[in-house]
Amino acid sequence: MDITIYTTALPHDDPEASLAFYRDILGFEVRGDVGSGKMRWITVGPADQPGTSILLAPPAADPGVTDDERRTIAEMMAKGTYGWILLATTDLDGTFERLQAGAEVVQEPTEQPYGVRDCAFRDPAGNMVRIQEVR
């Protein structure tokens, strides 16, 4: 069986702010940008990994989502408990130093009790972005 991760999705509530974070702060390339206003689907990813992308999408665009669910999603996004992603780097300290000036720091580089060293940021939509050191 040959299965790879092609795209994963994270919610956004401000496409311009999310675009600025993933493109300008993380340095990802923009691979697609469709829609308008807050109803935009933006695909980004590392330039050297064309087969892996993140889709930044409006979280409650599905017509099957109820008003109560939309409120719950908005509340969870505001708390930072709705979406998250784990990225990796070989230079955690350098990456942290570069990103901390433009991103909301949640955790500085830390040796975790479960055997990894990582740090964490929050993107403009409240999504947790953890970056793990590859050893």
Short mmCIF file of C-alpha atoms in Angstrom, two decimals:
data_model
loop_
_atom_site.label_atom_id
_atom_site.label_comp_id
_atom_site.label_asym_id
_atom_site.label_seq_id
_atom_site.Cartn_x
_atom_site.Cartn_y
_atom_site.Cartn_z
CA MET A 1 0.00 0.00 0.00
CA ASP A 2 1.34 3.44 -0.94
CA ILE A 3 -0.40 6.17 1.07
CA THR A 4 1.05 9.61 1.76
CA ILE A 5 -0.17 12.72 3.52
CA TYR A 6 -1.13 15.12 0.76
CA THR A 7 -3.11 17.89 2.46
CA THR A 8 -4.35 18.61 5.94
CA ALA A 9 -6.76 21.40 6.84
CA LEU A 10 -6.68 24.14 9.44
CA PRO A 11 -9.46 26.66 10.03
CA HIS A 12 -9.08 30.39 9.55
CA ASP A 13 -11.34 33.30 10.40
CA ASP A 14 -9.18 35.99 8.80
CA PRO A 15 -7.69 34.82 5.50
CA GLU A 16 -5.29 37.78 5.15
CA ALA A 17 -3.86 37.29 8.65
CA SER A 18 -3.53 33.54 8.12
CA LEU A 19 -1.90 34.07 4.74
CA ALA A 20 0.59 36.51 6.27
CA PHE A 21 1.44 34.02 9.04
CA TYR A 22 1.95 30.95 6.86
CA ARG A 23 3.55 32.77 3.92
CA ASP A 24 5.49 35.62 5.52
CA ILE A 25 6.36 34.24 8.96
CA LEU A 26 6.67 30.49 8.33
CA GLY A 27 7.93 31.03 4.77
CA PHE A 28 5.51 28.63 3.07
CA GLU A 29 4.63 29.13 -0.58
CA VAL A 30 1.06 29.81 -1.65
CA ARG A 31 -0.18 27.03 -3.93
CA GLY A 32 -3.79 28.05 -4.28
CA ASP A 33 -6.15 30.82 -3.22
CA VAL A 34 -9.81 30.56 -4.20
CA GLY A 35 -12.94 32.31 -3.04
CA SER A 36 -13.31 35.83 -1.69
CA GLY A 37 -13.73 37.68 1.58
CA LYS A 38 -13.76 35.33 4.56
CA MET A 39 -14.86 32.49 2.27
CA ARG A 40 -11.37 31.74 0.94
CA TRP A 41 -9.59 28.42 0.71
CA ILE A 42 -5.83 29.00 0.74
CA THR A 43 -3.36 26.18 0.13
CA VAL A 44 0.20 26.63 1.44
CA GLY A 45 3.21 24.42 1.95
CA PRO A 46 6.99 24.25 2.19
CA ALA A 47 8.62 25.04 -1.17
CA ASP A 48 10.85 21.97 -0.94
CA GLN A 49 7.90 19.64 -0.22
CA PRO A 50 5.52 20.01 -3.16
CA GLY A 51 3.60 16.87 -2.21
CA THR A 52 2.50 18.11 1.23
CA SER A 53 0.15 21.04 1.82
CA ILE A 54 -1.99 22.77 4.42
CA LEU A 55 -5.43 23.96 3.37
CA LEU A 56 -6.49 27.05 5.32
CA ALA A 57 -10.27 26.96 5.17
CA PRO A 58 -13.30 28.74 6.61
CA PRO A 59 -14.31 26.41 9.46
CA ALA A 60 -18.08 26.49 9.18
CA ALA A 61 -18.58 26.80 5.42
CA ASP A 62 -20.29 23.41 5.13
CA PRO A 63 -24.04 23.95 4.76
CA GLY A 64 -24.61 21.01 7.15
CA VAL A 65 -23.08 22.92 10.08
CA THR A 66 -25.75 24.28 12.41
CA ASP A 67 -25.73 27.71 14.03
CA ASP A 68 -24.99 26.07 17.40
CA GLU A 69 -22.04 24.23 15.86
CA ARG A 70 -20.78 27.47 14.30
CA ARG A 71 -20.86 29.14 17.73
CA THR A 72 -19.02 26.19 19.28
CA ILE A 73 -16.37 26.25 16.53
CA ALA A 74 -15.89 30.02 16.99
CA GLU A 75 -15.54 29.57 20.77
CA MET A 76 -13.04 26.73 20.38
CA MET A 77 -11.00 28.71 17.84
CA ALA A 78 -10.91 31.70 20.22
CA LYS A 79 -9.59 29.42 22.98
CA GLY A 80 -7.09 27.76 20.65
CA THR A 81 -8.58 24.29 21.10
CA TYR A 82 -10.08 23.67 17.65
CA GLY A 83 -7.14 23.10 15.28
CA TRP A 84 -3.46 22.26 15.60
CA ILE A 85 -0.56 20.99 13.58
CA LEU A 86 2.85 19.54 14.37
CA LEU A 87 5.75 20.69 12.19
CA ALA A 88 9.41 19.69 12.40
CA THR A 89 12.83 21.27 11.98
CA THR A 90 16.44 20.28 12.45
CA ASP A 91 17.20 23.71 14.00
CA LEU A 92 14.59 24.34 16.68
CA ASP A 93 16.46 27.19 18.39
CA GLY A 94 17.10 29.03 15.12
CA THR A 95 13.53 28.51 13.97
CA PHE A 96 12.17 29.75 17.29
CA GLU A 97 14.38 32.85 17.21
CA ARG A 98 13.24 33.70 13.69
CA LEU A 99 9.51 33.13 14.36
CA GLN A 100 9.09 34.65 17.80
CA ALA A 101 9.22 38.23 16.51
CA GLY A 102 6.12 37.74 14.34
CA ALA A 103 4.10 35.01 16.04
CA GLU A 104 2.33 34.54 19.36
CA VAL A 105 4.64 32.37 21.47
CA VAL A 106 2.88 29.70 23.53
CA GLN A 107 5.97 27.78 24.64
CA GLU A 108 9.69 28.37 24.23
CA PRO A 109 11.87 25.41 23.18
CA THR A 110 11.44 22.79 25.88
CA GLU A 111 12.62 19.23 26.46
CA GLN A 112 9.36 17.35 26.96
CA PRO A 113 9.07 14.43 29.42
CA TYR A 114 7.90 12.21 26.54
CA GLY A 115 11.24 12.49 24.77
CA VAL A 116 10.95 15.31 22.24
CA ARG A 117 12.13 18.89 22.24
CA ASP A 118 9.64 21.37 20.83
CA CYS A 119 8.14 24.85 20.99
CA ALA A 120 4.68 26.20 20.26
CA PHE A 121 3.05 29.20 18.61
CA ARG A 122 -0.53 30.21 17.92
CA ASP A 123 -1.54 31.27 14.43
CA PRO A 124 -3.96 34.19 13.86
CA ALA A 125 -6.98 31.84 13.97
CA GLY A 126 -5.89 30.41 17.33
CA ASN A 127 -4.56 27.14 15.90
CA MET A 128 -1.72 25.59 17.89
CA VAL A 129 1.42 25.26 15.78
CA ARG A 130 3.95 23.02 17.55
CA ILE A 131 7.41 22.67 16.06
CA GLN A 132 9.39 19.61 17.01
CA GLU A 133 13.14 19.20 16.73
CA VAL A 134 14.23 16.36 14.44
CA ARG A 135 17.20 14.58 15.99
#
